[in-house]
């Protein structure tokens, strides 16, 4: 590890200024659970770390725009027309246990609950997870399925980027070196929504996803869904939407056999590689089967 | 006096038999025994006299049982 | 002797408070004034000739105090427990990525790494030898000049061919086992210091300080008496610290600089350079008669020992010894090869060759039972060894044999009795449950031809407590607590009155290794011998002080008394003296009460001609049962419950046995399902815990331990040993449970989700990707 200095901005503007001043020599640090590993392995050697942990406003989780009246309890009253904002500095533990997120986007809460270990969840942030931009980042598939947008601040002001265009390649995002992520926003789920997040790792916890899947849809009838959004992690250079599958699901009445058949269409949407955690063939199969397993859990005829 | 000597493992190469007796004058030391067997590498060996780790200065007694081996390990 | 009060009691570990509060200092925690940081330059190639080493740039760096190469090794430039074939610092060639080429000592860690980067080594790469079976061919490049087959063992008894002809069932399969990493919490680390007289002390976690002392002395060309090795406490070892790790590097650097030097291997360096379990390819052909009597076993083992021998030969010998498990096997043809490659380094690891062959054998046993339509447990019980039986290698089982007793207990455990009911209720329709069972015997001690000895010291301290010294290090297994319990009962005092001294070559006598499931048995017997002598010494002092005849002195708890007064002569202090008073009286007369005890192991009635270390006389036994759930959509295997039924002889400390049992189950589960050090073309692909997967607490099943005590008369209080067996049969118990659940046989471990899934697809006749 090379020596570095640390600057601790008190505001977003100061942070952006610091990044502009130091250019490629600087690196943002939030929880540090990804960055410190890279520093230790000399994969990055910044001269300055911009520690954004004092930007408390980026820690907030809140309902941003409300259509209806405001109830006493945000979590209970949150509805489909509401927009939820989760700050970049919210930790996985905070997101996983937030009543608001659990009500408005249970698949995101679930994904955060399955990141690493309690220690990692206590430090690691969702902004860090996104900025690392790993195809296996667990927060990302739910954000795809929620069609979230990302708020980014830079010297040119704040811009909003659709989550799919935020990720441009393995470990590569659309973030400029002098920009920081402020948070994400997405429409809340209502009672008619169903969703799940499922990850396959090499063990039950502290596992990087071999394959992950996030699913969200609106229930039309007991076994019929519309507006399905399916996103897979770790099966392509970035997290991907499975649009073939989404189309096939739309409005179709499902039973185990059709669910299986449609899930197998995921083959067309993924292009995994072979690495130390799994082969291409296995990953391909697992994309289909994780989705199938999740759909089975939603079907009325299923005892699961 | 007589001492009983047993050689183990690779130490067997130092004598024709694994088990034999040797005669010594009273007051002889372990180093005399090792000299007589022409055991030159004395760093990485273990000698037990009557079941206890001994070193070259250990004085031999009549009827002593001397086990000579190299350190080993195993499961 | 009185009823034991401490032996058999649930005593908390004497080191527990210091360990859980973090007060305890491991060797890697020690610091000394003026201490330097040492570092090791490892090879840049898995197999290459060294053309030139230039250290001048490294030496010129400010803060670098020493740079050493092979020219600076004063004694033998080699180490190795059996044959010193591993260079301390390589000179002509490197044979694996962990080979040490140079050492540096510098004023900081950073300076030390900078120095490593500045050392210039010119290599000429050689072809990499990475397949053990290819390595055995004459045409293969040689890792060592005298060929790649380091060791070959062949044992035959009876007539296997005739047995195969007559048998009702013959099963034959090839098994593959992974290169498991010890994954101890404390990596190979330590500190060396040198005093004004040139004496060196090496503080370094290991499993046998006295053998380290000799290996260091041999490399330094120094009198061993000038070298002290301290190796308690060790932050986990599991066999991975049996061989020399960093001790010689530390000693060389301290000798050269005259200053304290510390080396702490990073996890990655440890993973690449450190010891592993031998991957084995096992061909096994096993036969049984129609009535379920086992008839014959033919076994061929090829073990990948990596670049150097270490204990590879003995590991393969023990694989051969254990390849017929806890069964009568009248006809055997067993052959093992230990082969050099450029794949890292393999050596001692808890189980010592048994894990691999027991996985193979116990799978064969289930296959035969299935073919015969016999109950798996009954089939095992029918063939299990009993006391007095002749074992596979031809020796008689004269010591205590708990095979049947552990199987009996298994037949009554809940997950076995209710197995059909448990299987009928998986947590989802696409999940399947199964119950598996496996059993083994495990040799304790070093076996025939390797005299196994131990010694202990006991000293009465001025405050009336006893200092008890046994050199077998505390490597986390809890042996010092067991020693204290046995000492307390042997002396008649409380465990709190025992001060354990362990793992120090200066302050203890050599009692051998903390390996081979041997330390409690050996240390305990030596303690009993020293304690008997201590009681005599105390009785002498008491008799004199009390003016009573020696025979009248009786021991109470923490004190002695004269049973009756000689007629007309009143005794002093009302006839009773505490140990503390004894210590005072002895001291006033200028006497120190200190005794020594020793012990030599009994051995089997028959050896195996031409080989050492096998067979054993004393074995521990264990049966383990597992309940698993297999997700047929993903291949994931969850171990829901495990029952572990060890026969350790007397359980000196049941809490300690349970801890061993639980740790062993999790270790054997990792071996069954996830652990493997992947090496491709000599390069380790899994150098840290992100890629080398071990189970976490969340993966651990609910574990029940049922202790079956088949007392061993030669053991202290009837104890044998259990440190290794606990991690062995659980592996095939799990893979057999996978079969019970799904019908697929696992012959290649770890049974990762991917392997299980692909096997399920194959079974269904739909290969993946279709
Ligand atoms: C043991 C372990 C287990 C793990 N398990 C998982 C797992 O199961 N699933 C998973 O998805 N990940 C896992 N991770 C990875 C990591 O913990 C997560 O990705 C985490 O969310 C990263 O957040 P952080 O705050 O720690 O990021 P940091 O390390 O602080 O930063 C990561 C990167 O993002 C940049 N960055 C951070 N915040 C911002 C911001 N607001 N604006 C601009 N740039 C920013 C940094 O410059 C850096 O490049 C694991 C890591 C470890 C060490």
PDB file of C-alpha atoms in Angstrom, chain C residues 32-185:
ATOM      1  CA  UNK C  32      10.910  -6.102  21.264  1.00  0.00           C
ATOM      2  CA  UNK C  33      12.901  -2.845  21.394  1.00  0.00           C
ATOM      3  CA  UNK C  34      14.874  -2.252  18.216  1.00  0.00           C
ATOM      4  CA  UNK C  35      12.906  -4.897  16.378  1.00  0.00           C
ATOM      5  CA  UNK C  36      13.293  -5.214  12.618  1.00  0.00           C
ATOM      6  CA  UNK C  37      10.768  -6.500  10.102  1.00  0.00           C
ATOM      7  CA  UNK C  38      11.772  -9.495   8.079  1.00  0.00           C
ATOM      8  CA  UNK C  39      10.354 -10.507   4.724  1.00  0.00           C
ATOM      9  CA  UNK C  40      10.857 -13.349   2.294  1.00  0.00           C
ATOM     10  CA  UNK C  41      11.415 -13.036  -1.441  1.00  0.00           C
ATOM     11  CA  UNK C  42       9.382 -15.838  -3.004  1.00  0.00           C
ATOM     12  CA  UNK C  43       9.955 -17.349  -6.402  1.00  0.00           C
ATOM     13  CA  UNK C  44       8.561 -15.675  -9.507  1.00  0.00           C
ATOM     14  CA  UNK C  45       8.101 -19.002 -11.298  1.00  0.00           C
ATOM     15  CA  UNK C  46       6.712 -22.386 -10.339  1.00  0.00           C
ATOM     16  CA  UNK C  47       9.728 -24.151 -11.863  1.00  0.00           C
ATOM     17  CA  UNK C  48      12.878 -22.417 -13.050  1.00  0.00           C
ATOM     18  CA  UNK C  49      16.641 -22.362 -12.873  1.00  0.00           C
ATOM     19  CA  UNK C  50      18.183 -19.484 -10.981  1.00  0.00           C
ATOM     20  CA  UNK C  51      20.784 -17.800 -13.158  1.00  0.00           C
ATOM     21  CA  UNK C  52      21.727 -14.825 -11.042  1.00  0.00           C
ATOM     22  CA  UNK C  53      20.700 -13.063  -7.851  1.00  0.00           C
ATOM     23  CA  UNK C  54      21.673  -9.403  -7.426  1.00  0.00           C
ATOM     24  CA  UNK C  55      20.892  -7.857  -4.062  1.00  0.00           C
ATOM     25  CA  UNK C  56      22.964  -4.682  -4.390  1.00  0.00           C
ATOM     26  CA  UNK C  57      20.034  -2.325  -5.045  1.00  0.00           C
ATOM     27  CA  UNK C  58      18.121  -3.708  -2.085  1.00  0.00           C
ATOM     28  CA  UNK C  59      21.113  -3.366   0.206  1.00  0.00           C
ATOM     29  CA  UNK C  60      21.514   0.273  -0.789  1.00  0.00           C
ATOM     30  CA  UNK C  61      18.044   1.222   0.450  1.00  0.00           C
ATOM     31  CA  UNK C  62      18.088   3.328   3.583  1.00  0.00           C
ATOM     32  CA  UNK C  63      16.569   1.347   6.436  1.00  0.00           C
ATOM     33  CA  UNK C  64      17.444  -2.060   5.018  1.00  0.00           C
ATOM     34  CA  UNK C  65      19.667  -3.782   7.556  1.00  0.00           C
ATOM     35  CA  UNK C  66      20.300  -7.161   5.961  1.00  0.00           C
ATOM     36  CA  UNK C  67      19.694  -9.003   2.712  1.00  0.00           C
ATOM     37  CA  UNK C  68      20.469 -12.721   2.796  1.00  0.00           C
ATOM     38  CA  UNK C  69      20.725 -15.318   0.067  1.00  0.00           C
ATOM     39  CA  UNK C  70      21.774 -18.969  -0.039  1.00  0.00           C
ATOM     40  CA  UNK C  71      25.399 -17.834   0.451  1.00  0.00           C
ATOM     41  CA  UNK C  72      24.453 -16.689   3.936  1.00  0.00           C
ATOM     42  CA  UNK C  73      23.158 -20.018   5.218  1.00  0.00           C
ATOM     43  CA  UNK C  74      25.980 -21.166   7.506  1.00  0.00           C
ATOM     44  CA  UNK C  75      24.878 -24.768   7.980  1.00  0.00           C
ATOM     45  CA  UNK C  76      22.890 -27.167   5.853  1.00  0.00           C
ATOM     46  CA  UNK C  77      20.870 -25.250   3.278  1.00  0.00           C
ATOM     47  CA  UNK C  78      17.880 -27.501   3.635  1.00  0.00           C
ATOM     48  CA  UNK C  79      15.091 -28.545   5.923  1.00  0.00           C
ATOM     49  CA  UNK C  80      12.436 -31.194   6.037  1.00  0.00           C
ATOM     50  CA  UNK C  81      11.247 -33.415   8.861  1.00  0.00           C
ATOM     51  CA  UNK C  82      12.164 -36.641   7.093  1.00  0.00           C
ATOM     52  CA  UNK C  83      14.543 -35.595   4.305  1.00  0.00           C
ATOM     53  CA  UNK C  84      15.915 -32.043   4.129  1.00  0.00           C
ATOM     54  CA  UNK C  85      15.059 -31.579   0.456  1.00  0.00           C
ATOM     55  CA  UNK C  86      13.636 -28.063   0.802  1.00  0.00           C
ATOM     56  CA  UNK C  87      16.280 -25.355   0.516  1.00  0.00           C
ATOM     57  CA  UNK C  88      16.248 -22.713   3.213  1.00  0.00           C
ATOM     58  CA  UNK C  89      17.132 -20.283   0.416  1.00  0.00           C
ATOM     59  CA  UNK C  90      17.141 -21.546  -3.157  1.00  0.00           C
ATOM     60  CA  UNK C  91      20.418 -21.513  -5.056  1.00  0.00           C
ATOM     61  CA  UNK C  92      20.210 -23.545  -8.274  1.00  0.00           C
ATOM     62  CA  UNK C  93      16.501 -23.773  -8.949  1.00  0.00           C
ATOM     63  CA  UNK C  94      13.030 -23.014  -7.674  1.00  0.00           C
ATOM     64  CA  UNK C  95      10.332 -25.677  -7.553  1.00  0.00           C
ATOM     65  CA  UNK C  96       7.197 -23.786  -6.545  1.00  0.00           C
ATOM     66  CA  UNK C  97       5.869 -20.270  -6.212  1.00  0.00           C
ATOM     67  CA  UNK C  98       6.451 -20.323  -2.468  1.00  0.00           C
ATOM     68  CA  UNK C  99      10.155 -21.116  -2.686  1.00  0.00           C
ATOM     69  CA  UNK C 100      12.281 -18.674  -0.702  1.00  0.00           C
ATOM     70  CA  UNK C 101      15.066 -16.989  -2.664  1.00  0.00           C
ATOM     71  CA  UNK C 102      16.185 -14.202  -0.344  1.00  0.00           C
ATOM     72  CA  UNK C 103      15.466 -12.671   3.056  1.00  0.00           C
ATOM     73  CA  UNK C 104      15.510  -9.066   4.118  1.00  0.00           C
ATOM     74  CA  UNK C 105      15.401  -7.290   7.458  1.00  0.00           C
ATOM     75  CA  UNK C 106      14.514  -3.614   7.557  1.00  0.00           C
ATOM     76  CA  UNK C 107      13.382  -0.949   9.977  1.00  0.00           C
ATOM     77  CA  UNK C 108       9.786  -1.065   8.755  1.00  0.00           C
ATOM     78  CA  UNK C 109       7.445  -3.379   6.888  1.00  0.00           C
ATOM     79  CA  UNK C 110       7.349  -0.924   3.995  1.00  0.00           C
ATOM     80  CA  UNK C 111      11.130  -0.800   3.725  1.00  0.00           C
ATOM     81  CA  UNK C 112      11.221  -4.563   3.800  1.00  0.00           C
ATOM     82  CA  UNK C 113       8.763  -4.809   0.892  1.00  0.00           C
ATOM     83  CA  UNK C 114      10.649  -2.137  -1.000  1.00  0.00           C
ATOM     84  CA  UNK C 115      13.819  -4.175  -0.535  1.00  0.00           C
ATOM     85  CA  UNK C 116      12.106  -7.313  -1.849  1.00  0.00           C
ATOM     86  CA  UNK C 117      11.088  -5.441  -4.980  1.00  0.00           C
ATOM     87  CA  UNK C 118      14.661  -4.229  -5.476  1.00  0.00           C
ATOM     88  CA  UNK C 119      16.222  -7.700  -5.493  1.00  0.00           C
ATOM     89  CA  UNK C 120      16.953  -8.800  -9.048  1.00  0.00           C
ATOM     90  CA  UNK C 121      16.726 -12.488  -9.822  1.00  0.00           C
ATOM     91  CA  UNK C 122      17.326 -13.905 -13.262  1.00  0.00           C
ATOM     92  CA  UNK C 123      15.426 -17.112 -13.940  1.00  0.00           C
ATOM     93  CA  UNK C 124      15.322 -19.595 -16.764  1.00  0.00           C
ATOM     94  CA  UNK C 125      11.808 -21.061 -16.663  1.00  0.00           C
ATOM     95  CA  UNK C 126      11.439 -24.842 -16.881  1.00  0.00           C
ATOM     96  CA  UNK C 127       8.374 -26.828 -17.945  1.00  0.00           C
ATOM     97  CA  UNK C 128       5.853 -26.995 -15.120  1.00  0.00           C
ATOM     98  CA  UNK C 129       5.102 -30.429 -13.697  1.00  0.00           C
ATOM     99  CA  UNK C 130       1.524 -30.243 -12.523  1.00  0.00           C
ATOM    100  CA  UNK C 131      -0.073 -33.639 -13.033  1.00  0.00           C
ATOM    101  CA  UNK C 132       1.114 -36.241 -10.522  1.00  0.00           C
ATOM    102  CA  UNK C 133       0.439 -39.184 -12.792  1.00  0.00           C
ATOM    103  CA  UNK C 134       2.305 -37.615 -15.674  1.00  0.00           C
ATOM    104  CA  UNK C 135       5.052 -36.710 -13.232  1.00  0.00           C
ATOM    105  CA  UNK C 136       5.497 -40.434 -12.514  1.00  0.00           C
ATOM    106  CA  UNK C 137       6.440 -41.132 -16.133  1.00  0.00           C
ATOM    107  CA  UNK C 138      10.126 -41.484 -16.938  1.00  0.00           C
ATOM    108  CA  UNK C 139       9.735 -38.912 -19.708  1.00  0.00           C
ATOM    109  CA  UNK C 140       8.450 -36.193 -17.380  1.00  0.00           C
ATOM    110  CA  UNK C 141      10.670 -33.244 -16.416  1.00  0.00           C
ATOM    111  CA  UNK C 142      12.219 -33.822 -13.003  1.00  0.00           C
ATOM    112  CA  UNK C 143      11.342 -31.652 -10.030  1.00  0.00           C
ATOM    113  CA  UNK C 144      14.190 -33.258  -8.086  1.00  0.00           C
ATOM    114  CA  UNK C 145      17.235 -34.885  -9.636  1.00  0.00           C
ATOM    115  CA  UNK C 146      16.457 -38.401  -8.411  1.00  0.00           C
ATOM    116  CA  UNK C 147      13.006 -38.504  -9.953  1.00  0.00           C
ATOM    117  CA  UNK C 148       9.507 -37.453  -9.139  1.00  0.00           C
ATOM    118  CA  UNK C 149       8.395 -40.484  -7.140  1.00  0.00           C
ATOM    119  CA  UNK C 150       9.383 -39.532  -3.636  1.00  0.00           C
ATOM    120  CA  UNK C 151       7.911 -42.581  -1.931  1.00  0.00           C
ATOM    121  CA  UNK C 152       6.221 -45.823  -2.886  1.00  0.00           C
ATOM    122  CA  UNK C 153       4.524 -48.289  -0.560  1.00  0.00           C
ATOM    123  CA  UNK C 154       2.987 -51.643  -1.377  1.00  0.00           C
ATOM    124  CA  UNK C 155       1.293 -53.973   1.082  1.00  0.00           C
ATOM    125  CA  UNK C 156      -0.380 -57.279   0.222  1.00  0.00           C
ATOM    126  CA  UNK C 157      -2.162 -59.774   2.375  1.00  0.00           C
ATOM    127  CA  UNK C 158      -4.289 -62.729   1.319  1.00  0.00           C
ATOM    128  CA  UNK C 159      -5.365 -63.119  -2.284  1.00  0.00           C
ATOM    129  CA  UNK C 160      -7.462 -60.267  -3.635  1.00  0.00           C
ATOM    130  CA  UNK C 161      -7.858 -61.771  -7.090  1.00  0.00           C
ATOM    131  CA  UNK C 162      -9.377 -64.942  -5.734  1.00  0.00           C
ATOM    132  CA  UNK C 163     -11.649 -62.889  -3.496  1.00  0.00           C
ATOM    133  CA  UNK C 164     -12.843 -60.759  -6.432  1.00  0.00           C
ATOM    134  CA  UNK C 165     -13.646 -63.941  -8.375  1.00  0.00           C
ATOM    135  CA  UNK C 166     -15.723 -65.376  -5.546  1.00  0.00           C
ATOM    136  CA  UNK C 167     -17.421 -62.175  -4.417  1.00  0.00           C
ATOM    137  CA  UNK C 168     -21.119 -61.467  -4.868  1.00  0.00           C
ATOM    138  CA  UNK C 169     -20.477 -57.731  -5.295  1.00  0.00           C
ATOM    139  CA  UNK C 170     -17.424 -55.892  -6.530  1.00  0.00           C
ATOM    140  CA  UNK C 171     -17.411 -52.107  -6.846  1.00  0.00           C
ATOM    141  CA  UNK C 172     -14.618 -50.163  -8.421  1.00  0.00           C
ATOM    142  CA  UNK C 173     -14.306 -46.388  -8.650  1.00  0.00           C
ATOM    143  CA  UNK C 174     -11.871 -43.546  -8.920  1.00  0.00           C
ATOM    144  CA  UNK C 175     -12.014 -40.768  -6.343  1.00  0.00           C
ATOM    145  CA  UNK C 176     -10.510 -37.296  -6.376  1.00  0.00           C
ATOM    146  CA  UNK C 177      -9.873 -35.189  -3.301  1.00  0.00           C
ATOM    147  CA  UNK C 178      -8.948 -31.504  -3.008  1.00  0.00           C
ATOM    148  CA  UNK C 179      -5.942 -29.593  -1.722  1.00  0.00           C
ATOM    149  CA  UNK C 180      -7.389 -28.370   1.552  1.00  0.00           C
ATOM    150  CA  UNK C 181      -5.803 -25.412   3.303  1.00  0.00           C
ATOM    151  CA  UNK C 182      -5.338 -25.416   7.078  1.00  0.00           C
ATOM    152  CA  UNK C 183      -6.738 -21.884   7.244  1.00  0.00           C
ATOM    153  CA  UNK C 184      -5.487 -21.294  10.767  1.00  0.00           C
ATOM    154  CA  UNK C 185      -6.291 -17.853  12.114  1.00  0.00           C
TER     155      UNK C 185
END
